[in-house]
């Protein structure tokens, strides 16, 4: 593995949740794997007035708890945290950015980073422009000519709709060049999402089948059993379509549907992904009713526990029409996928947490055996399980042993837990490392973000303009409104329900 050059990572919003839950634990993992630069420094920036020591102490306790660091590794954590510094700052105050500049210069000579800086903006999105403008005013974006590289990482959400995403891109590109901008989508950092690339392009057997001639339809699911927790305020102005589909699930779709890139590097890869987004057949306002089903969870009892409805959650308006469930059907208008329906489904307060892609292959052209009696028996499905129980499952028909020729479906199942490299790294670990290495392959490019919004924004507009478009209630702990099943053309088709009978308490279970 290549080791990154010495650098300094600054984190805006360092006293927030993301830093303690994801960023610090991931940086610590990289440190333990010796994947951080020879010399580095991390500067936390936030409103809370910590000293370096107080911030290290806080990080020590937080990381220990969230990343469940065992006793023998806690000493290593302490050593790692010696590289962490803190600068209290008011994000609105220009003077505080000159203090940041001075601190960077001081640490730069200490860790010999040669001016290589990463600015990780993990603040509320309303500050993205402000932070980048101030960095620009201090000349902290300038690179080249021996001054080291500068990169800015922008957390999600990237825009609220097409206009705001375009505006944010235009603003960032006035200060930074595109190669310096790293737009995070943590789904792209997931090991199992990256593996879709390997699965498709490192194997000879699947790619010949990966098209409209053999694939009947494709299902992408990303559902959770949790509700909106303490994020009601944010979620109520977002909703499932913005929160999960515009970014994460469309990114997964692009990897499933893209053409093979000519080589494995950021530009070639991201060009192919953008072509998928550009080929998405727009959903017309009059078709939203037919192609999109939205829902909102209502109060219920889930496995003996009372669960509040979405409108009773903290931070949520009592008459909210924000969707917590979304199911849609659409097409990719290109040579490979013409006529193949794609289905995406996401939701909060579902029976389980599972993200997966299911490729449904076409049936045999002529039914010799019992498939013609029960149409789903013997279905060939390839399930790419992103999480949990990460793996790949192939379903196919066999002859039931004994007399006659009855067919039943069986599973050929690969689990990551079966291989020796069984620990799956955190998505942020990979993404942070790639940013240090200057590899933007797993980050979203400006044109990709905008084309995704071009596809999504008309749906949001249709909902806004037509209050009669239904928002279905569904009891917490269920698979969402039954209307979602009507998206399928044929009456015997439906979504995959990976734990329909809740056999093991709503934990993911393959049936
Ligand atoms: C986040 C969304 O981006 O992704 C959350 O804001 C969601 O609402 C989360 O819970 C899902 O991520 P994961 O990695 O748990 O599937």
Short mmCIF file of C-alpha atoms and ligand atoms in Angstrom, two decimals:
data_model
loop_
_atom_site.label_atom_id
_atom_site.label_comp_id
_atom_site.label_asym_id
_atom_site.label_seq_id
_atom_site.Cartn_x
_atom_site.Cartn_y
_atom_site.Cartn_z
CA UNK A 1 0.00 0.00 0.00
CA UNK A 2 1.16 3.48 -0.90
CA UNK A 3 1.67 5.78 2.10
CA UNK A 4 0.39 9.35 1.77
CA UNK A 5 2.76 12.31 1.89
CA UNK A 6 3.04 14.22 5.14
CA UNK A 7 0.02 16.46 5.58
CA UNK A 8 -2.23 18.33 7.98
CA UNK A 9 -5.95 17.55 8.23
CA UNK A 10 -8.22 20.25 9.56
CA UNK A 11 -11.74 19.34 10.61
CA UNK A 12 -14.40 22.04 10.69
CA UNK A 13 -17.16 20.98 13.06
CA UNK A 14 -14.80 18.92 15.20
CA UNK A 15 -17.01 18.94 18.27
CA UNK A 16 -19.87 17.41 16.26
CA UNK A 17 -21.13 13.86 15.99
CA UNK A 18 -19.38 12.85 12.79
CA UNK A 19 -15.93 13.57 14.21
CA UNK A 20 -16.31 11.34 17.22
CA UNK A 21 -18.35 8.60 15.58
CA UNK A 22 -16.64 8.28 12.22
CA UNK A 23 -13.70 10.55 11.44
CA UNK A 24 -11.50 10.02 14.51
CA UNK A 25 -12.14 6.27 14.75
CA UNK A 26 -11.30 5.93 11.04
CA UNK A 27 -8.14 8.02 11.34
CA UNK A 28 -7.15 5.92 14.34
CA UNK A 29 -7.68 2.71 12.34
CA UNK A 30 -5.51 4.08 9.55
CA UNK A 31 -2.88 4.96 12.15
CA UNK A 32 -2.88 1.42 13.52
CA UNK A 33 -2.58 0.00 10.01
CA UNK A 34 0.36 2.37 9.41
CA UNK A 35 -1.49 3.98 6.54
CA UNK A 36 -1.25 7.55 7.80
CA UNK A 37 1.68 9.67 6.59
CA UNK A 38 5.06 9.39 8.31
CA UNK A 39 4.34 12.77 9.90
CA UNK A 40 0.93 14.38 10.18
CA UNK A 41 -1.19 16.66 12.33
CA UNK A 42 -4.94 16.92 12.78
CA UNK A 43 -6.52 20.21 13.82
CA UNK A 44 -10.03 20.17 15.21
CA UNK A 45 -11.97 23.40 14.74
CA UNK A 46 -15.16 24.26 16.54
CA UNK A 47 -17.01 26.76 18.67
CA UNK A 48 -16.43 25.00 21.99
CA UNK A 49 -13.34 26.47 23.68
CA UNK A 50 -11.17 23.37 24.23
CA UNK A 51 -7.43 23.40 24.85
CA UNK A 52 -5.40 20.80 22.92
CA UNK A 53 -5.27 18.65 26.06
CA UNK A 54 -8.99 18.94 26.79
CA UNK A 55 -9.86 18.05 23.19
CA UNK A 56 -7.53 15.02 23.26
CA UNK A 57 -9.15 13.90 26.48
CA UNK A 58 -12.60 14.24 24.94
CA UNK A 59 -11.54 12.35 21.80
CA UNK A 60 -9.94 9.66 23.94
CA UNK A 61 -13.21 9.05 25.76
CA UNK A 62 -15.40 9.36 22.67
CA UNK A 63 -13.35 7.16 20.37
CA UNK A 64 -12.88 4.57 23.12
CA UNK A 65 -16.66 4.38 23.49
CA UNK A 66 -17.85 4.66 19.88
CA UNK A 67 -15.16 2.55 18.29
CA UNK A 68 -15.17 0.06 21.22
CA UNK A 69 -11.38 0.19 21.62
CA UNK A 70 -10.12 -2.74 23.70
CA UNK A 71 -7.98 -2.05 26.76
CA UNK A 72 -4.64 -2.98 25.13
CA UNK A 73 -5.23 -0.59 22.22
CA UNK A 74 -6.19 2.35 24.43
CA UNK A 75 -2.53 3.13 25.02
CA UNK A 76 -1.96 3.31 21.25
CA UNK A 77 -4.98 5.61 21.02
CA UNK A 78 -3.32 7.96 23.51
CA UNK A 79 -0.15 8.05 21.40
CA UNK A 80 -2.17 8.69 18.24
CA UNK A 81 -4.03 11.54 19.91
CA UNK A 82 -0.75 13.39 20.53
CA UNK A 83 -1.01 14.36 16.86
CA UNK A 84 -4.34 16.09 17.44
CA UNK A 85 -4.68 19.81 18.10
CA UNK A 86 -7.60 22.11 18.60
CA UNK A 87 -8.37 25.67 17.65
CA UNK A 88 -11.55 27.28 18.92
CA UNK A 89 -13.06 29.32 16.14
CA UNK A 90 -16.13 31.24 15.17
CA UNK A 91 -16.83 30.10 11.65
CA UNK A 92 -18.22 33.55 10.77
CA UNK A 93 -15.21 35.49 11.97
CA UNK A 94 -12.55 36.40 9.39
CA UNK A 95 -9.91 36.93 12.11
CA UNK A 96 -10.26 33.34 13.24
CA UNK A 97 -9.24 32.16 9.76
CA UNK A 98 -5.99 34.14 10.03
CA UNK A 99 -5.42 32.40 13.37
CA UNK A 100 -6.01 29.11 11.56
CA UNK A 101 -3.48 30.11 8.91
CA UNK A 102 -0.89 30.90 11.58
CA UNK A 103 -1.55 27.58 13.33
CA UNK A 104 -1.23 25.70 10.04
CA UNK A 105 2.09 27.37 9.32
CA UNK A 106 3.41 26.55 12.76
CA UNK A 107 2.41 22.89 12.52
CA UNK A 108 3.53 22.73 8.92
CA UNK A 109 7.13 23.32 9.90
CA UNK A 110 6.79 20.91 12.82
CA UNK A 111 5.49 17.97 10.79
CA UNK A 112 7.26 18.91 7.55
CA UNK A 113 4.03 18.74 5.61
CA UNK A 114 5.30 21.06 2.88
CA UNK A 115 1.95 22.90 2.80
CA UNK A 116 -0.17 19.78 2.13
CA UNK A 117 -3.51 20.53 3.76
CA UNK A 118 -6.94 18.90 3.83
CA UNK A 119 -9.94 20.94 4.94
CA UNK A 120 -12.70 18.59 6.02
CA UNK A 121 -15.93 20.55 6.24
CA UNK A 122 -18.15 18.53 8.57
CA UNK A 123 -20.41 21.42 9.51
CA UNK A 124 -24.04 22.07 8.76
CA UNK A 125 -24.42 22.61 4.98
CA UNK A 126 -25.35 26.22 5.51
CA UNK A 127 -21.66 26.91 6.29
CA UNK A 128 -20.10 25.15 3.27
CA UNK A 129 -19.90 28.34 1.21
CA UNK A 130 -18.82 30.50 4.10
CA UNK A 131 -15.93 28.26 5.12
CA UNK A 132 -14.63 27.93 1.58
CA UNK A 133 -14.92 31.68 0.98
CA UNK A 134 -12.87 32.45 4.10
CA UNK A 135 -10.26 29.83 3.18
CA UNK A 136 -10.00 31.52 -0.20
CA UNK A 137 -9.67 34.97 1.38
CA UNK A 138 -6.67 33.72 3.35
CA UNK A 139 -5.16 32.20 0.20
CA UNK A 140 -5.38 28.80 1.90
CA UNK A 141 -6.58 27.14 -1.31
CA UNK A 142 -3.46 28.00 -3.31
CA UNK A 143 -1.31 25.12 -4.41
CA UNK A 144 1.52 24.45 -6.80
CA UNK A 145 4.90 26.05 -7.11
CA UNK A 146 6.25 24.11 -4.15
CA UNK A 147 3.48 25.23 -1.79
CA UNK A 148 2.01 21.75 -1.34
CA UNK A 149 -1.47 20.50 -2.29
CA UNK A 150 -4.75 21.71 -0.82
CA UNK A 151 -7.96 19.64 -0.80
CA UNK A 152 -11.41 20.38 0.53
CA UNK A 153 -13.79 17.63 1.59
CA UNK A 154 -17.47 18.54 1.56
CA UNK A 155 -19.81 16.43 3.67
CA UNK A 156 -23.37 15.68 2.67
CA UNK A 157 -25.93 16.94 1.85
CA UNK A 158 -24.55 18.51 -1.31
CA UNK A 159 -27.40 20.87 -2.16
CA UNK A 160 -31.07 20.76 -1.38
CA UNK A 161 -32.23 20.66 -4.98
CA UNK A 162 -30.78 21.20 -8.44
CA UNK A 163 -30.45 24.99 -8.09
CA UNK A 164 -28.71 24.91 -4.72
CA UNK A 165 -26.34 22.13 -5.85
CA UNK A 166 -25.41 24.13 -8.96
CA UNK A 167 -24.88 27.22 -6.86
CA UNK A 168 -22.67 25.38 -4.38
CA UNK A 169 -20.62 23.83 -7.19
CA UNK A 170 -20.20 27.21 -8.88
CA UNK A 171 -19.16 28.79 -5.62
CA UNK A 172 -16.61 26.10 -4.73
CA UNK A 173 -15.18 26.16 -8.23
CA UNK A 174 -14.56 29.91 -7.98
CA UNK A 175 -12.13 29.18 -5.16
CA UNK A 176 -10.87 25.64 -5.71
CA UNK A 177 -10.32 23.77 -8.95
CA UNK A 178 -12.44 20.62 -9.39
CA UNK A 179 -9.48 18.34 -8.64
CA UNK A 180 -9.22 19.87 -5.17
CA UNK A 181 -12.90 19.25 -4.30
CA UNK A 182 -13.83 15.93 -2.66
CA UNK A 183 -17.60 15.46 -2.25
CA UNK A 184 -18.23 12.69 0.23
CA UNK A 185 -20.76 9.96 -0.29
CA UNK A 186 -19.98 7.39 2.36
CA UNK A 187 -21.74 4.62 0.39
CA UNK A 188 -18.92 4.81 -2.14
CA UNK A 189 -16.44 4.11 0.65
CA UNK A 190 -18.22 0.91 1.68
CA UNK A 191 -16.12 -2.13 0.95
CA UNK A 192 -19.08 -4.02 -0.50
CA UNK A 193 -19.99 -1.16 -2.84
CA UNK A 194 -16.41 -1.03 -4.12
CA UNK A 195 -16.62 -4.77 -4.55
CA UNK A 196 -19.39 -4.37 -7.13
CA UNK A 197 -16.68 -2.99 -9.41
CA UNK A 198 -14.48 -6.01 -8.74
CA UNK A 199 -17.38 -8.41 -9.06
CA UNK A 200 -18.38 -7.01 -12.44
CA UNK A 201 -15.00 -6.27 -13.95
CA UNK A 202 -12.69 -8.88 -12.45
CA UNK A 203 -14.87 -11.85 -13.41
CA UNK A 204 -15.55 -13.10 -16.89
CA UNK A 205 -18.79 -14.91 -16.18
CA UNK A 206 -21.22 -12.19 -15.14
CA UNK A 207 -20.57 -9.34 -17.56
CA UNK A 208 -21.87 -11.15 -20.66
CA UNK A 209 -25.22 -11.50 -18.84
CA UNK A 210 -25.24 -7.94 -17.50
CA UNK A 211 -27.70 -6.37 -19.91
CA UNK A 212 -31.26 -6.19 -21.19
CA UNK A 213 -31.01 -9.55 -22.95
CA UNK A 214 -30.68 -11.50 -19.71
CA UNK A 215 -31.76 -9.21 -16.90
CA UNK A 216 -35.46 -8.82 -16.21
CA UNK A 217 -35.28 -6.09 -13.58
CA UNK A 218 -33.00 -4.68 -10.88
CA UNK A 219 -33.92 -3.86 -7.30
CA UNK A 220 -31.89 -1.60 -5.02
CA UNK A 221 -32.90 -1.47 -1.38
CA UNK A 222 -31.47 0.57 1.49
CA UNK A 223 -33.77 0.33 4.49
CA UNK A 224 -33.31 0.79 8.22
CA UNK A 225 -35.17 -0.25 11.33
CA UNK A 226 -34.29 2.94 13.21
CA UNK A 227 -36.48 6.04 13.04
CA UNK A 228 -35.14 9.56 12.67
CA UNK A 229 -33.65 9.45 16.20
CA UNK A 230 -32.45 12.90 17.30
CA UNK A 231 -32.21 14.21 13.72
CA UNK A 232 -35.89 15.11 13.32
CA UNK A 233 -35.09 18.78 12.62
CA UNK A 234 -32.74 17.97 9.76
CA UNK A 235 -34.77 15.07 8.41
CA UNK A 236 -38.04 16.96 8.29
CA UNK A 237 -36.57 19.39 5.77
CA UNK A 238 -34.96 16.56 3.84
CA UNK A 239 -36.95 13.34 3.55
CA UNK A 240 -36.03 9.91 2.19
CA UNK A 241 -35.61 10.98 -1.45
CA UNK A 242 -32.97 13.59 -0.63
CA UNK A 243 -31.44 11.75 2.32
CA UNK A 244 -30.84 8.35 0.71
CA UNK A 245 -31.81 8.24 -2.97
CA UNK A 246 -30.32 11.35 -4.57
CA UNK A 247 -26.91 10.40 -3.25
CA UNK A 248 -26.25 6.93 -1.85
CA UNK A 249 -28.64 4.73 -3.81
CA UNK A 250 -28.12 6.49 -7.15
CA UNK A 251 -24.37 6.12 -6.64
CA UNK A 252 -24.86 2.38 -6.11
CA UNK A 253 -27.04 2.30 -9.21
CA UNK A 254 -24.32 3.94 -11.29
CA UNK A 255 -21.82 1.24 -10.34
CA UNK A 256 -24.33 -1.48 -11.15
CA UNK A 257 -25.27 0.04 -14.50
CA UNK A 258 -22.06 1.67 -15.81
CA UNK A 259 -20.04 0.53 -18.79
CA UNK A 260 -16.58 -0.86 -17.99
CA UNK A 261 -14.13 2.06 -17.77
CA UNK A 262 -11.12 1.89 -20.07
CA UNK A 263 -8.82 2.02 -17.06
CA UNK A 264 -9.18 2.05 -13.33
CA UNK A 265 -8.66 5.65 -12.41
CA UNK A 266 -10.81 8.56 -11.25
CA UNK A 267 -11.56 10.28 -14.56
CA UNK A 268 -12.36 7.16 -16.58
CA UNK A 269 -14.45 5.71 -13.77
CA UNK A 270 -16.37 8.87 -13.05
CA UNK A 271 -16.99 9.53 -16.75
CA UNK A 272 -18.77 6.19 -17.01
CA UNK A 273 -20.83 6.84 -13.90
CA UNK A 274 -21.96 10.23 -15.18
CA UNK A 275 -23.11 8.64 -18.43
CA UNK A 276 -25.50 6.47 -16.40
CA UNK A 277 -26.94 9.50 -14.63
CA UNK A 278 -27.29 11.29 -17.95
CA UNK A 279 -29.22 8.33 -19.33
CA UNK A 280 -31.80 8.18 -16.55
CA UNK A 281 -35.19 8.54 -18.22
CA UNK A 282 -36.80 11.59 -16.58
CA UNK A 283 -39.96 10.96 -14.58
CA UNK A 284 -42.55 13.39 -15.91
CA UNK A 285 -44.78 15.22 -13.38
CA UNK A 286 -47.83 13.32 -14.64
CA UNK A 287 -45.99 10.01 -14.10
CA UNK A 288 -44.88 10.65 -10.52
CA UNK A 289 -48.07 9.07 -9.24
CA UNK A 290 -47.41 5.92 -11.28
CA UNK A 291 -43.67 5.60 -10.71
CA UNK A 292 -43.09 6.92 -7.18
CA UNK A 293 -44.67 5.84 -3.91
CA UNK A 294 -43.96 7.78 -0.74
CA UNK A 295 -44.89 6.97 2.83
CA UNK A 296 -44.53 8.14 6.41
CA UNK A 297 -44.38 5.90 9.48
CA UNK A 298 -47.12 6.01 12.04
CA UNK A 299 -46.98 4.98 15.70
CA UNK A 300 -47.02 1.29 16.36
CA UNK A 301 -45.85 -1.48 18.65
CA UNK A 302 -42.73 -3.17 17.35
CA UNK A 303 -41.74 -6.41 19.05
CA UNK A 304 -43.57 -5.41 22.19
CA UNK A 305 -42.21 -1.86 22.30
CA UNK A 306 -44.27 1.26 21.65
CA UNK A 307 -42.75 3.28 18.82
CA UNK A 308 -43.82 6.87 18.11
CA UNK A 309 -45.07 7.93 14.70
CA UNK A 310 -42.89 10.22 12.62
CA UNK A 311 -45.04 13.27 13.38
CA UNK A 312 -44.52 12.68 17.12
CA UNK A 313 -40.72 12.71 16.79
CA UNK A 314 -38.73 15.61 18.26
CA UNK A 315 -38.09 18.38 15.72
CA UNK A 316 -40.79 17.16 13.31
CA UNK A 317 -43.82 19.31 12.42
CA UNK A 318 -47.11 17.89 13.70
CA UNK A 319 -48.57 18.10 10.18
CA UNK A 320 -45.36 17.12 8.38
CA UNK A 321 -45.66 15.72 4.84
CA UNK A 322 -42.05 14.60 4.72
CA UNK A 323 -41.62 11.08 3.37
CA UNK A 324 -39.78 8.51 5.49
CA UNK A 325 -40.31 5.83 2.84
CA UNK A 326 -39.75 5.99 -0.88
CA UNK A 327 -40.13 3.42 -3.60
CA UNK A 328 -39.71 4.17 -7.27
CA UNK A 329 -39.53 2.59 -10.68
CA UNK A 330 -37.55 4.08 -13.54
CA UNK A 331 -35.55 3.27 -16.64
CA UNK A 332 -32.08 3.90 -17.97
CA UNK A 333 -32.43 4.97 -21.58
CA UNK A 334 -29.36 3.45 -23.18
CA UNK A 335 -28.30 0.50 -25.30
CA UNK A 336 -27.47 -1.82 -22.42
CA UNK A 337 -30.53 -1.18 -20.29
CA UNK A 338 -33.34 -0.15 -22.66
CA UNK A 339 -36.66 -1.49 -21.31
CA UNK A 340 -35.26 -2.93 -18.05
CA UNK A 341 -37.13 -1.54 -15.03
CA UNK A 342 -35.02 -0.43 -12.08
CA UNK A 343 -36.60 -0.23 -8.64
CA UNK A 344 -35.24 1.69 -5.66
CA UNK A 345 -36.64 1.45 -2.15
CA UNK A 346 -35.60 3.13 1.08
CA UNK A 347 -37.27 3.74 4.41
CA UNK A 348 -36.95 4.37 8.12
CA UNK A 349 -38.65 2.14 10.69
CA UNK A 350 -38.72 -0.89 8.45
CA UNK A 351 -38.61 -4.39 9.97
CA UNK A 352 -34.84 -4.64 9.57
CA UNK A 353 -31.69 -2.87 8.37
CA UNK A 354 -30.48 -4.05 5.01
CA UNK A 355 -28.85 -2.55 1.92
CA UNK A 356 -28.67 -4.79 -1.10
CA UNK A 357 -28.95 -4.99 -4.86
CA UNK A 358 -30.90 -7.80 -6.45
CA UNK A 359 -30.46 -8.64 -10.10
CA UNK A 360 -33.45 -10.60 -11.33
CA UNK A 361 -32.59 -12.62 -14.41
CA UNK A 362 -35.09 -13.49 -17.10
CA UNK A 363 -36.78 -16.83 -16.93
CA UNK A 364 -36.04 -19.61 -19.37
CA UNK A 365 -37.81 -19.05 -22.70
CA UNK A 366 -39.79 -22.22 -22.30
CA UNK A 367 -40.87 -23.88 -19.05
CA UNK A 368 -40.08 -27.58 -19.12
CA UNK A 369 -40.59 -28.23 -15.43
CA UNK A 370 -42.70 -26.96 -12.57
CA UNK A 371 -41.70 -23.29 -12.99
CA UNK A 372 -44.79 -22.73 -15.08
CA UNK A 373 -46.98 -23.71 -12.13
CA UNK A 374 -45.38 -21.36 -9.57
CA UNK A 375 -43.83 -18.48 -11.46
CA UNK A 376 -41.25 -17.47 -8.83
CA UNK A 377 -39.88 -20.98 -8.30
CA UNK A 378 -36.50 -21.44 -9.88
CA UNK A 379 -36.02 -17.68 -10.33
CA UNK A 380 -32.40 -16.77 -10.90
CA UNK A 381 -31.53 -13.89 -8.61
CA UNK A 382 -28.16 -12.47 -7.75
CA UNK A 383 -28.23 -10.62 -4.44
CA UNK A 384 -25.33 -8.31 -3.68
CA UNK A 385 -25.58 -7.68 0.03
CA UNK A 386 -23.99 -4.37 0.96
CA UNK A 387 -24.82 -4.72 4.66
CA UNK A 388 -25.24 -6.45 7.05
CA UNK A 389 -24.02 -10.05 6.62
CA UNK A 390 -22.00 -8.70 3.69
CA UNK A 391 -21.78 -11.10 0.80
CA UNK A 392 -23.15 -12.31 -2.49
CA UNK A 393 -25.94 -14.77 -2.97
CA UNK A 394 -27.02 -16.57 -6.10
CA UNK A 395 -30.45 -18.17 -6.17
CA UNK A 396 -31.17 -20.86 -8.70
CA UNK A 397 -33.47 -23.81 -9.26
CA UNK A 398 -32.67 -27.46 -8.66
CA UNK A 399 -34.61 -30.62 -9.11
CA UNK A 400 -36.17 -31.74 -5.87
CA UNK A 401 -34.59 -35.16 -5.25
CA UNK A 402 -36.88 -38.05 -5.82
CA UNK A 403 -39.63 -38.87 -8.22
CA UNK A 404 -40.84 -36.40 -10.79
CA UNK A 405 -39.21 -33.13 -11.88
CA UNK A 406 -40.24 -30.62 -9.32
CA UNK A 407 -38.04 -27.51 -9.12
CA UNK A 408 -37.13 -25.58 -5.99
CA UNK A 409 -34.94 -22.54 -5.38
CA UNK A 410 -31.68 -22.95 -3.48
CA UNK A 411 -28.89 -20.56 -2.46
CA UNK A 412 -25.22 -20.38 -3.30
CA UNK A 413 -24.05 -17.95 -0.69
CA UNK A 414 -20.75 -16.15 -0.08
CA UNK A 415 -20.28 -14.31 3.22
CA UNK A 416 -17.37 -12.00 3.94
CA UNK A 417 -17.28 -13.58 7.38
CA UNK A 418 -16.01 -16.77 5.70
CA UNK A 419 -12.79 -15.28 4.35
CA UNK A 420 -9.66 -14.57 6.35
CA UNK A 421 -9.74 -10.80 5.72
CA UNK A 422 -13.06 -10.75 7.49
CA UNK A 423 -12.91 -7.30 9.05
CA UNK A 424 -14.57 -4.83 6.78
CA UNK A 425 -13.07 -1.34 7.10
CA UNK A 426 -15.23 1.68 7.84
CA UNK A 427 -16.24 3.58 4.72
CA UNK A 428 -14.65 6.77 6.04
CA UNK A 429 -11.33 5.03 6.50
CA UNK A 430 -11.01 4.34 2.81
CA UNK A 431 -12.31 7.76 1.80
CA UNK A 432 -9.95 9.66 4.10
CA UNK A 433 -7.00 7.63 2.88
CA UNK A 434 -7.94 8.21 -0.76
CA UNK A 435 -8.20 11.94 -0.17
CA UNK A 436 -4.70 11.99 1.36
CA UNK A 437 -3.48 10.05 -1.68
CA UNK A 438 -5.21 12.43 -4.07
CA UNK A 439 -7.44 9.69 -5.50
CA UNK A 440 -10.96 11.02 -6.09
CA UNK A 441 -12.35 7.84 -7.71
CA UNK A 442 -14.70 7.20 -4.81
CA UNK A 443 -15.86 10.79 -4.48
CA UNK A 444 -18.72 12.41 -6.38
CA UNK A 445 -17.79 14.75 -9.21
CA UNK A 446 -19.70 18.02 -9.76
CA UNK A 447 -21.44 16.86 -12.95
CA UNK A 448 -22.54 13.62 -11.27
CA UNK A 449 -24.11 15.46 -8.36
CA UNK A 450 -25.92 17.83 -10.68
CA UNK A 451 -27.24 15.14 -13.03
CA UNK A 452 -28.56 13.20 -10.03
CA UNK A 453 -30.39 16.31 -8.88
CA UNK A 454 -31.73 16.82 -12.41
CA UNK A 455 -33.41 13.44 -12.08
CA UNK A 456 -34.65 13.94 -8.51
CA UNK A 457 -35.74 17.59 -8.47
CA UNK A 458 -38.80 17.12 -10.76
CA UNK A 459 -40.19 14.56 -8.31
CA UNK A 460 -39.79 17.00 -5.43
CA UNK A 461 -41.40 19.71 -7.55
CA UNK A 462 -44.33 17.46 -8.44
CA UNK A 463 -44.98 16.76 -4.75
CA UNK A 464 -44.83 20.43 -3.97
CA UNK A 465 -47.07 21.47 -6.84
CA UNK A 466 -49.67 18.78 -6.46
CA UNK A 467 -50.82 18.30 -2.85
CA UNK A 468 -53.11 15.51 -4.05
CA UNK A 469 -50.17 13.22 -4.71
CA UNK A 470 -50.60 10.69 -1.93
CA UNK A 471 -48.37 10.27 1.11
CA UNK A 472 -49.27 6.88 2.55
CA UNK A 473 -49.03 6.06 6.23
CA UNK A 474 -47.40 2.79 7.25
CA UNK A 475 -47.09 1.38 10.75
CA UNK A 476 -43.54 1.56 12.13
CA UNK A 477 -41.85 -1.83 11.85
CA UNK A 478 -43.46 -2.80 8.54
CA UNK A 479 -42.23 -2.81 4.96
CA UNK A 480 -43.99 0.43 4.02
CA UNK A 481 -47.21 1.13 2.14
CA UNK A 482 -48.62 -1.81 0.20
CA UNK A 483 -48.92 0.54 -2.80
CA UNK A 484 -45.16 0.09 -3.29
CA UNK A 485 -45.90 -3.39 -4.63
CA UNK A 486 -48.10 -1.91 -7.36
CA UNK A 487 -45.00 -0.45 -9.03
CA UNK A 488 -44.36 -3.87 -10.54
CA UNK A 489 -45.95 -4.63 -13.89
CA UNK A 490 -46.92 -8.20 -13.23
CA UNK A 491 -49.12 -9.33 -10.38
CA UNK A 492 -46.72 -12.08 -9.31
CA UNK A 493 -43.81 -9.65 -8.94
CA UNK A 494 -42.93 -7.91 -5.70
CA UNK A 495 -40.02 -6.55 -3.70
CA UNK A 496 -37.62 -8.91 -2.01
CA UNK A 497 -38.40 -9.15 1.70
CA UNK A 498 -35.22 -10.47 3.28
CA UNK A 499 -36.81 -11.15 6.66
CA UNK A 500 -40.48 -11.27 5.94
CA UNK A 501 -41.41 -13.47 8.85
CA UNK A 502 -39.25 -11.58 11.38
CA UNK A 503 -38.04 -15.01 12.44
CA UNK A 504 -35.16 -13.68 14.50
CA UNK A 505 -36.52 -10.49 16.00
CA UNK A 506 -36.22 -8.33 12.96
CA UNK A 507 -32.52 -8.97 12.52
CA UNK A 508 -31.57 -9.43 8.89
CA UNK A 509 -32.11 -13.03 7.89
CA UNK A 510 -31.89 -14.74 4.56
CA UNK A 511 -34.81 -17.00 3.88
C1 LIG B 1 -26.98 8.94 5.97
C2 LIG B 1 -28.40 9.40 6.17
O1 LIG B 1 -26.37 9.63 4.92
O2 LIG B 1 -26.98 7.56 5.71
C3 LIG B 1 -29.05 8.66 7.30
O3 LIG B 1 -28.42 10.80 6.45
C4 LIG B 1 -28.94 7.17 7.08
O4 LIG B 1 -30.41 9.02 7.47
C5 LIG B 1 -27.51 6.78 6.76
O5 LIG B 1 -29.34 6.54 8.29
C6 LIG B 1 -27.43 5.34 6.33
O6 LIG B 1 -26.09 4.96 6.26
P1 LIG B 1 -25.65 3.46 6.54
O7 LIG B 1 -24.19 3.47 6.28
O8 LIG B 1 -26.00 3.17 7.97
O9 LIG B 1 -26.45 2.63 5.59
#
